[in-house]
Amino acid sequence: MNRSIAKLGTTIFEVMSGLARETGAINLGQGFPDAQGPTELLDAAARALTERSNQYPPMRGLPELRAAIAHYYKAHQDLDLADDEIVVTSGATEGLAACITGLLNPGDEVILVQPLYDAYAPLAELIGAVPRFISLAPPDWKLPMDALCAAVTPRTRMILLNTPHNPTGSMISRAEFEELAVICETHDIVLVCDEVWEAMIFDGSRHVSPLAVEGLRQRSVKIGSAGKIFSLTGWKVGWLCAAPPLASVLAKAHQFLTFTTPPSLQWAVTEGLMLPVEWHKAHVRSHADGRARLEAGLKDAGFAVLPSSATWFLHADLKASGIELPDTEFCDRSVREAKVVTIPFSAFYAQAPETGFVRFCFTKPEATLDEALGRLAQFRQSLL
Ligand code: PMP
Ligand code: GLN
């Protein structure tokens, strides 16, 4: 067996959703909405499945989808993207794999920021690249620029960032990207930016992509995901955007990872991305009530909820909530005793240290959230 794969466990999201299926617990763990998804996209996919080709589309994605991605980013982020700067992938996960396999060699170092999405480090290690970890700190979870600079060595080839950030909901500012531009230019580093949560912003903050920043436009890769933009996480349609020399390397990696992505879903995402900006704003707002409900309910139940700008998640500080348990123990007991599934922050660290933070997903119906909140309130009382 491959040594890097052999030492892996099963991803926390599968473990926790598995527990929810087995025990019938309410699942506020893995990030997905319970709702069926926007009818505009479901109808478009159904139409495409019967009316359009179901054979291999072009390797870089349908030209119509690439044009729609460029249109969407012009309308929402004022980015100018050309057709040869976009590669459609099977979800952001494949996009990440294409960046890591396409842009790194064994022994190259990649700077990763903890807490981090759990795929990053295993993908890097799989090809023999060496992760160098830096960490964000509560309560604002801002990028520690000094630690980042200190982590750069002559072997650093990539910095992999995530904004808006899962699990904390924090975001990287333009000023921070400008500082990053100097670091990346000085040391000839590629910046890969996982922006899958770019549309799911709830506090009025504006998303900044490194592609919108002068010194980073030519040396950054932007990763997007229709799964998050349209609340259709099972569709696994994603993309990479980068200057042509980078995009053609990424396309070479993509051709032997999956080569392509189901054309019916590509057509549907094309239609979705062309919907008016107002439609997209209303779609984001459709999650806002659940967010407000979860936040208020957790606070009423005595949980200390930390600030967050974006994503489908809120997180609580256990210690500040009067709970003297490590996060994994809280989450394990919450499934068994409260029948509510949550995600421990330690799952977002390579060495899985115990942390005092727990993540809750709010994209659930009101009644589900209310029931979960009642159970969590009782559970907290039982722990005091
Ligand atoms: N990156 C981050 C930060 C995520 O949270 C997720 C999944 N929620 C992904 C990547 C994977 O996205 P996809 O489902 O499009 O592969
Ligand atoms: N990104 C999702 C989350 O954070 C999970 C994705 C997955 O299960 N692979 O919940």
Coordinates of C-alpha atoms and ligand atoms in Angstrom, one line a residue:
M1 CA 0.0 0.0 0.0
N2 CA 1.1 3.5 -0.6
R3 CA 2.7 4.7 2.7
S4 CA 0.9 8.0 2.9
I5 CA -2.5 6.4 2.2
A6 CA -1.8 3.6 4.7
K7 CA -1.5 6.0 7.6
L8 CA -4.7 7.9 6.9
G9 CA -7.9 7.4 8.8
T10 CA -11.4 8.1 7.4
T11 CA -12.2 11.8 6.9
I12 CA -14.1 13.3 9.8
F13 CA -17.0 14.3 7.6
E14 CA -17.7 10.7 6.5
V15 CA -17.2 9.4 10.1
M16 CA -19.6 11.9 11.6
S17 CA -22.3 11.6 8.8
G18 CA -21.9 7.8 9.2
L19 CA -22.6 8.2 12.9
A20 CA -25.7 10.3 12.2
R21 CA -27.0 7.7 9.7
E22 CA -26.4 4.9 12.2
T23 CA -27.8 6.5 15.3
G24 CA -30.5 8.8 13.8
A25 CA -28.8 11.8 15.4
I26 CA -29.4 15.3 14.0
N27 CA -26.5 16.0 11.6
L28 CA -25.0 19.5 12.2
G29 CA -21.6 18.1 11.2
Q30 CA -20.7 17.7 7.5
G31 CA -21.6 20.9 5.6
F32 CA -24.6 20.4 3.4
P33 CA -28.1 21.8 3.2
D34 CA -31.1 19.5 3.8
A35 CA -33.1 21.4 1.1
Q36 CA -33.3 19.8 -2.4
G37 CA -31.5 22.8 -4.0
P38 CA -32.5 25.5 -6.5
T39 CA -35.2 24.3 -8.9
E40 CA -33.6 26.4 -11.7
L41 CA -30.5 24.1 -11.5
L42 CA -32.3 20.9 -11.0
D43 CA -34.6 21.6 -14.0
A44 CA -31.6 22.6 -16.1
A45 CA -29.7 19.4 -15.2
A46 CA -32.8 17.2 -16.0
R47 CA -33.2 18.9 -19.3
A48 CA -29.5 18.6 -20.2
L49 CA -29.5 14.9 -19.3
T50 CA -32.2 14.1 -21.9
E51 CA -31.6 16.8 -24.5
R52 CA -27.9 17.2 -24.7
S53 CA -24.9 15.0 -25.2
N54 CA -23.8 12.6 -22.4
Q55 CA -20.5 11.9 -24.0
Y56 CA -17.1 13.3 -23.0
P57 CA -17.1 17.1 -23.0
P58 CA -13.9 19.0 -23.7
M59 CA -11.1 18.2 -21.2
R60 CA -11.0 21.8 -19.8
G61 CA -14.8 21.9 -19.5
L62 CA -17.6 23.0 -21.8
P63 CA -16.7 26.3 -23.5
E64 CA -20.2 27.6 -22.4
L65 CA -19.4 26.8 -18.8
R66 CA -16.0 28.5 -18.9
A67 CA -17.7 31.6 -20.4
A68 CA -20.3 31.5 -17.6
I69 CA -17.5 31.2 -15.0
A70 CA -15.9 34.3 -16.5
H71 CA -19.2 36.1 -16.6
Y72 CA -20.0 35.2 -13.0
Y73 CA -16.6 36.4 -11.7
K74 CA -16.9 39.7 -13.7
A75 CA -20.4 40.3 -12.3
H76 CA -19.6 39.3 -8.7
Q77 CA -15.9 40.1 -8.2
D78 CA -15.0 42.4 -11.1
L79 CA -12.4 39.8 -12.3
D80 CA -11.4 39.6 -16.0
L81 CA -10.8 36.0 -16.9
A82 CA -10.1 34.6 -20.4
D83 CA -11.2 31.2 -21.7
D84 CA -7.7 29.8 -21.4
E85 CA -7.5 30.8 -17.8
I86 CA -10.2 28.3 -16.6
V87 CA -10.2 24.6 -16.1
V88 CA -13.3 22.8 -15.0
T89 CA -12.7 20.0 -12.4
S90 CA -14.8 17.4 -10.6
G91 CA -15.3 19.5 -7.5
A92 CA -12.8 21.7 -5.7
T93 CA -11.2 18.6 -4.3
E94 CA -10.0 17.5 -7.7
G95 CA -8.9 21.1 -8.3
L96 CA -6.8 20.9 -5.1
A97 CA -5.3 17.6 -6.3
A98 CA -4.5 19.1 -9.7
C99 CA -2.7 22.1 -8.0
I100 CA -0.7 19.9 -5.7
T101 CA 0.3 17.2 -8.3
G102 CA 0.7 19.8 -11.1
L103 CA 2.8 22.4 -9.3
L104 CA 4.9 20.6 -6.6
N105 CA 7.7 18.1 -6.7
P106 CA 8.8 15.7 -4.0
G107 CA 10.7 17.7 -1.3
D108 CA 9.1 21.0 -2.2
E109 CA 7.6 22.8 0.7
V110 CA 4.0 24.1 0.9
I111 CA 2.9 26.4 3.7
L112 CA -0.5 25.3 5.1
V113 CA -2.6 27.3 7.6
Q114 CA -4.3 25.5 10.5
P115 CA -7.1 24.9 11.2
L116 CA -7.3 23.6 7.6
Y117 CA -9.5 21.6 5.3
D118 CA -8.6 18.0 5.9
A119 CA -7.6 17.1 2.3
Y120 CA -4.7 19.6 2.1
A121 CA -1.9 17.9 4.0
P122 CA -2.6 14.3 2.8
L123 CA -2.7 15.4 -0.8
A124 CA 0.7 17.2 -0.4
E125 CA 2.2 14.2 1.4
L126 CA 1.0 11.8 -1.2
I127 CA 3.3 13.3 -3.7
G128 CA 6.2 13.7 -1.3
A129 CA 5.8 17.5 -0.8
V130 CA 6.5 18.7 2.7
P131 CA 3.8 20.7 4.6
R132 CA 5.0 23.6 6.8
F133 CA 2.2 24.5 9.2
I134 CA 1.3 27.8 10.7
S135 CA -1.7 28.4 12.9
L136 CA -4.5 31.0 13.2
A137 CA -5.5 32.0 16.7
P138 CA -9.0 32.9 18.1
P139 CA -11.0 34.9 18.4
D140 CA -10.4 36.6 15.0
W141 CA -8.4 33.8 13.3
K142 CA -6.3 36.3 11.3
L143 CA -3.3 35.3 9.2
P144 CA -0.2 35.6 11.3
M145 CA 2.1 37.3 8.8
D146 CA 5.2 37.1 10.9
A147 CA 4.8 33.3 11.3
L148 CA 4.1 33.0 7.6
C149 CA 7.3 34.8 6.7
A150 CA 9.3 32.7 9.2
A151 CA 7.9 29.5 7.6
V152 CA 9.3 30.4 4.2
T153 CA 12.5 28.6 3.2
P154 CA 14.4 28.3 -0.1
R155 CA 12.3 25.1 -0.7
T156 CA 9.0 26.8 -0.3
R157 CA 7.1 26.6 -3.7
M158 CA 3.5 27.1 -2.6
I159 CA 1.3 28.8 -0.1
L160 CA -2.2 27.2 0.1
L161 CA -4.8 29.5 1.7
N162 CA -8.5 29.3 2.2
T163 CA -10.8 32.4 2.2
P164 CA -13.5 32.5 3.4
H165 CA -12.1 30.0 5.8
N166 CA -13.6 26.7 6.8
P167 CA -14.1 26.2 9.8
T168 CA -13.7 29.7 11.3
G169 CA -15.5 31.9 8.7
S170 CA -12.7 34.4 8.7
M171 CA -11.6 36.1 5.5
I172 CA -8.3 37.4 4.1
S173 CA -8.3 41.2 3.4
R174 CA -6.9 43.0 0.3
A175 CA -4.1 44.5 2.5
E176 CA -3.1 41.0 3.6
F177 CA -3.0 39.8 0.0
E178 CA -0.8 42.8 -0.8
E179 CA 1.6 41.7 1.9
L180 CA 1.4 38.1 0.5
A181 CA 2.2 39.4 -3.0
V182 CA 5.6 40.8 -1.8
I183 CA 6.4 37.5 0.0
C184 CA 5.4 35.4 -3.1
E185 CA 7.3 37.6 -5.6
T186 CA 10.4 37.8 -3.4
H187 CA 10.6 34.0 -3.0
D188 CA 9.0 32.9 -6.3
I189 CA 6.1 31.2 -4.6
V190 CA 2.7 30.2 -6.2
L191 CA -0.3 31.1 -4.1
V192 CA -3.2 28.6 -4.3
C193 CA -6.4 30.0 -2.9
D194 CA -9.3 27.8 -2.0
E195 CA -12.3 30.1 -2.5
V196 CA -15.1 27.6 -2.4
W197 CA -17.0 29.7 0.2
E198 CA -16.7 33.0 -1.7
A199 CA -20.5 33.3 -2.2
M200 CA -21.6 32.3 1.3
I201 CA -20.9 35.6 3.1
F202 CA -23.4 36.7 5.7
D203 CA -22.0 39.9 7.4
G204 CA -21.6 42.2 4.4
S205 CA -17.9 41.6 4.0
R206 CA -16.5 41.6 0.5
H207 CA -14.6 38.6 -0.8
V208 CA -11.1 39.4 -2.2
S209 CA -9.4 36.9 -4.5
P210 CA -5.6 37.0 -5.0
L211 CA -6.5 37.2 -8.8
A212 CA -7.7 40.8 -8.0
V213 CA -4.4 41.8 -6.6
E214 CA -1.7 43.2 -8.8
G215 CA 1.4 41.2 -7.7
L216 CA -0.6 38.0 -7.4
R217 CA -2.6 37.9 -10.7
Q218 CA 0.1 35.9 -12.6
R219 CA 1.1 33.6 -9.7
S220 CA -2.1 32.6 -8.1
V221 CA -4.7 29.8 -8.6
K222 CA -8.3 30.5 -7.6
I223 CA -10.3 27.4 -6.7
G224 CA -14.2 27.5 -6.9
S225 CA -17.0 25.1 -6.4
A226 CA -20.6 25.1 -7.8
G227 CA -21.4 22.8 -4.8
K228 CA -21.2 25.7 -2.5
I229 CA -22.4 28.5 -4.8
F230 CA -25.7 26.6 -5.5
S231 CA -26.0 24.5 -2.3
L232 CA -25.6 21.3 -4.3
T233 CA -22.7 19.7 -2.6
G234 CA -23.1 16.3 -4.3
W235 CA -22.7 17.7 -7.8
K236 CA -18.9 18.0 -7.5
V237 CA -18.4 20.6 -10.2
G238 CA -15.5 22.9 -9.5
W239 CA -12.9 24.9 -11.3
L240 CA -9.5 26.4 -11.3
C241 CA -8.7 29.9 -12.6
A242 CA -5.2 31.1 -13.2
A243 CA -3.0 32.8 -15.8
P244 CA -2.5 30.7 -19.0
P245 CA 1.0 29.3 -18.1
L246 CA -0.3 28.0 -14.8
A247 CA -3.7 26.9 -16.2
S248 CA -2.1 24.8 -18.9
V249 CA 0.0 22.9 -16.2
L250 CA -3.2 22.4 -14.1
A251 CA -5.0 21.1 -17.2
K252 CA -2.3 18.5 -17.7
A253 CA -2.7 17.3 -14.2
H254 CA -6.5 17.3 -14.5
Q255 CA -6.4 15.2 -17.7
F256 CA -5.2 12.2 -15.8
L257 CA -7.0 12.8 -12.6
T258 CA -10.6 12.7 -14.0
F259 CA -10.2 14.2 -17.5
T260 CA -13.7 15.6 -17.3
T261 CA -17.0 16.1 -15.3
P262 CA -20.6 15.1 -16.2
P263 CA -21.8 17.3 -19.0
S264 CA -25.4 17.6 -17.8
L265 CA -24.2 19.1 -14.5
Q266 CA -21.8 21.4 -16.4
W267 CA -24.8 22.7 -18.5
A268 CA -26.9 23.2 -15.4
V269 CA -24.1 25.1 -13.6
T270 CA -23.7 27.2 -16.8
E271 CA -27.3 28.3 -16.6
G272 CA -27.0 28.9 -12.8
L273 CA -23.9 31.1 -13.1
M274 CA -25.7 33.2 -15.8
L275 CA -28.6 33.9 -13.4
P276 CA -28.9 37.6 -12.3
V277 CA -26.8 38.8 -9.4
E278 CA -30.1 39.4 -7.5
W279 CA -30.9 35.7 -7.8
H280 CA -27.6 34.8 -6.3
K281 CA -28.1 37.4 -3.4
A282 CA -31.5 35.9 -2.7
H283 CA -30.0 32.4 -2.7
V284 CA -27.4 33.4 0.0
R285 CA -30.2 35.1 2.0
S286 CA -32.1 31.8 2.0
H287 CA -29.5 30.5 4.4
A288 CA -29.4 33.6 6.6
D289 CA -32.4 32.8 8.8
G290 CA -30.9 29.4 9.7
R291 CA -27.7 31.1 10.6
A292 CA -29.4 33.7 12.8
R293 CA -31.5 30.9 14.5
L294 CA -28.5 28.8 15.3
E295 CA -26.5 31.7 16.6
A296 CA -29.3 33.0 18.8
G297 CA -30.2 29.4 20.0
L298 CA -26.6 28.5 20.8
K299 CA -26.2 31.8 22.8
D300 CA -29.5 31.2 24.6
A301 CA -28.3 27.8 25.5
G302 CA -25.1 29.3 27.1
F303 CA -22.6 28.6 24.3
A304 CA -20.0 31.2 23.5
V305 CA -20.3 31.7 19.8
L306 CA -17.4 33.3 18.0
P307 CA -17.7 35.9 15.3
S308 CA -17.7 34.5 11.7
S309 CA -18.3 36.2 8.4
A310 CA -19.0 33.4 6.0
T311 CA -19.5 29.6 5.3
W312 CA -22.4 27.5 6.5
F313 CA -20.9 27.1 9.9
L314 CA -20.7 28.7 13.3
H315 CA -18.4 27.7 16.1
A316 CA -18.4 27.7 19.8
D317 CA -15.6 28.1 22.4
L318 CA -16.2 25.3 24.8
K319 CA -14.2 26.7 27.7
A320 CA -15.9 30.1 27.4
S321 CA -19.2 28.2 27.4
G322 CA -18.3 26.7 30.8
I323 CA -17.5 23.2 29.3
E324 CA -14.2 21.7 30.5
L325 CA -14.0 19.0 27.8
P326 CA -11.7 18.7 24.9
D327 CA -13.5 19.1 21.5
T328 CA -13.4 15.4 20.5
E329 CA -14.9 14.3 23.7
F330 CA -17.6 16.9 23.5
C331 CA -18.4 15.8 19.9
D332 CA -18.4 12.0 20.8
R333 CA -20.6 12.5 23.8
S334 CA -22.9 14.9 21.9
V335 CA -23.7 12.2 19.4
R336 CA -24.4 9.6 22.1
E337 CA -26.0 11.7 24.8
A338 CA -27.6 14.6 22.9
K339 CA -28.1 12.8 19.5
V340 CA -26.6 15.8 17.7
V341 CA -23.6 15.5 15.4
T342 CA -21.0 18.3 15.4
I343 CA -17.4 18.6 14.2
P344 CA -14.4 19.1 16.5
F345 CA -11.9 21.7 15.4
S346 CA -9.1 19.2 16.1
A347 CA -10.1 17.4 12.8
F348 CA -8.8 20.5 11.0
Y349 CA -5.2 20.1 12.4
A350 CA -2.6 17.8 11.0
Q351 CA -1.6 16.4 14.4
A352 CA -5.1 16.6 15.7
P353 CA -4.4 18.3 19.0
E354 CA -7.3 18.7 21.3
T355 CA -8.9 22.1 20.9
G356 CA -11.7 23.8 22.7
F357 CA -13.8 24.6 19.6
V358 CA -16.7 22.9 18.0
R359 CA -18.3 23.6 14.5
F360 CA -22.1 23.5 13.8
C361 CA -23.7 23.6 10.4
F362 CA -26.8 25.8 10.1
T363 CA -28.2 24.9 6.6
K364 CA -31.1 22.9 8.1
P365 CA -34.8 23.4 8.4
E366 CA -36.1 25.5 11.4
A367 CA -37.6 22.5 13.1
T368 CA -34.4 20.5 12.9
L369 CA -32.4 23.4 14.2
D370 CA -34.8 24.0 17.1
E371 CA -34.8 20.3 18.1
A372 CA -31.0 20.2 17.9
L373 CA -30.7 23.4 20.0
G374 CA -33.0 22.0 22.6
R375 CA -30.9 18.9 22.9
L376 CA -27.6 20.9 22.9
A377 CA -29.0 23.2 25.7
Q378 CA -29.8 20.2 27.9
F379 CA -26.5 18.5 27.1
R380 CA -24.6 21.6 28.1
Q381 CA -26.5 21.8 31.4
S382 CA -25.6 18.1 32.0
L383 CA -21.9 19.0 31.6
L384 CA -21.7 22.0 34.0
Ligands
PMP1 N1 -12.3 23.3 0.2 C1 -13.0 23.6 1.3 C2 -12.5 24.6 2.2 C3 -14.2 23.0 1.6 O1 -14.9 23.3 2.7 C4 -14.7 22.0 0.7 C5 -15.9 21.2 0.9 N2 -16.9 21.7 1.6 C6 -13.9 21.7 -0.4 C7 -12.7 22.3 -0.6 C8 -14.4 20.6 -1.4 O2 -15.3 21.1 -2.3 P1 -15.9 20.1 -3.4 O3 -17.1 19.5 -2.8 O4 -16.3 21.1 -4.6 O5 -14.9 19.2 -3.8
GLN2 N1 -16.5 20.7 3.2 C1 -17.4 20.0 3.9 C2 -17.4 20.4 5.3 O1 -16.6 21.2 5.7 C3 -17.3 18.5 3.8 C4 -16.8 18.0 2.5 C5 -16.6 16.5 2.6 O2 -17.3 15.8 3.3 N2 -15.7 16.0 1.9 O3 -18.3 20.0 6.1

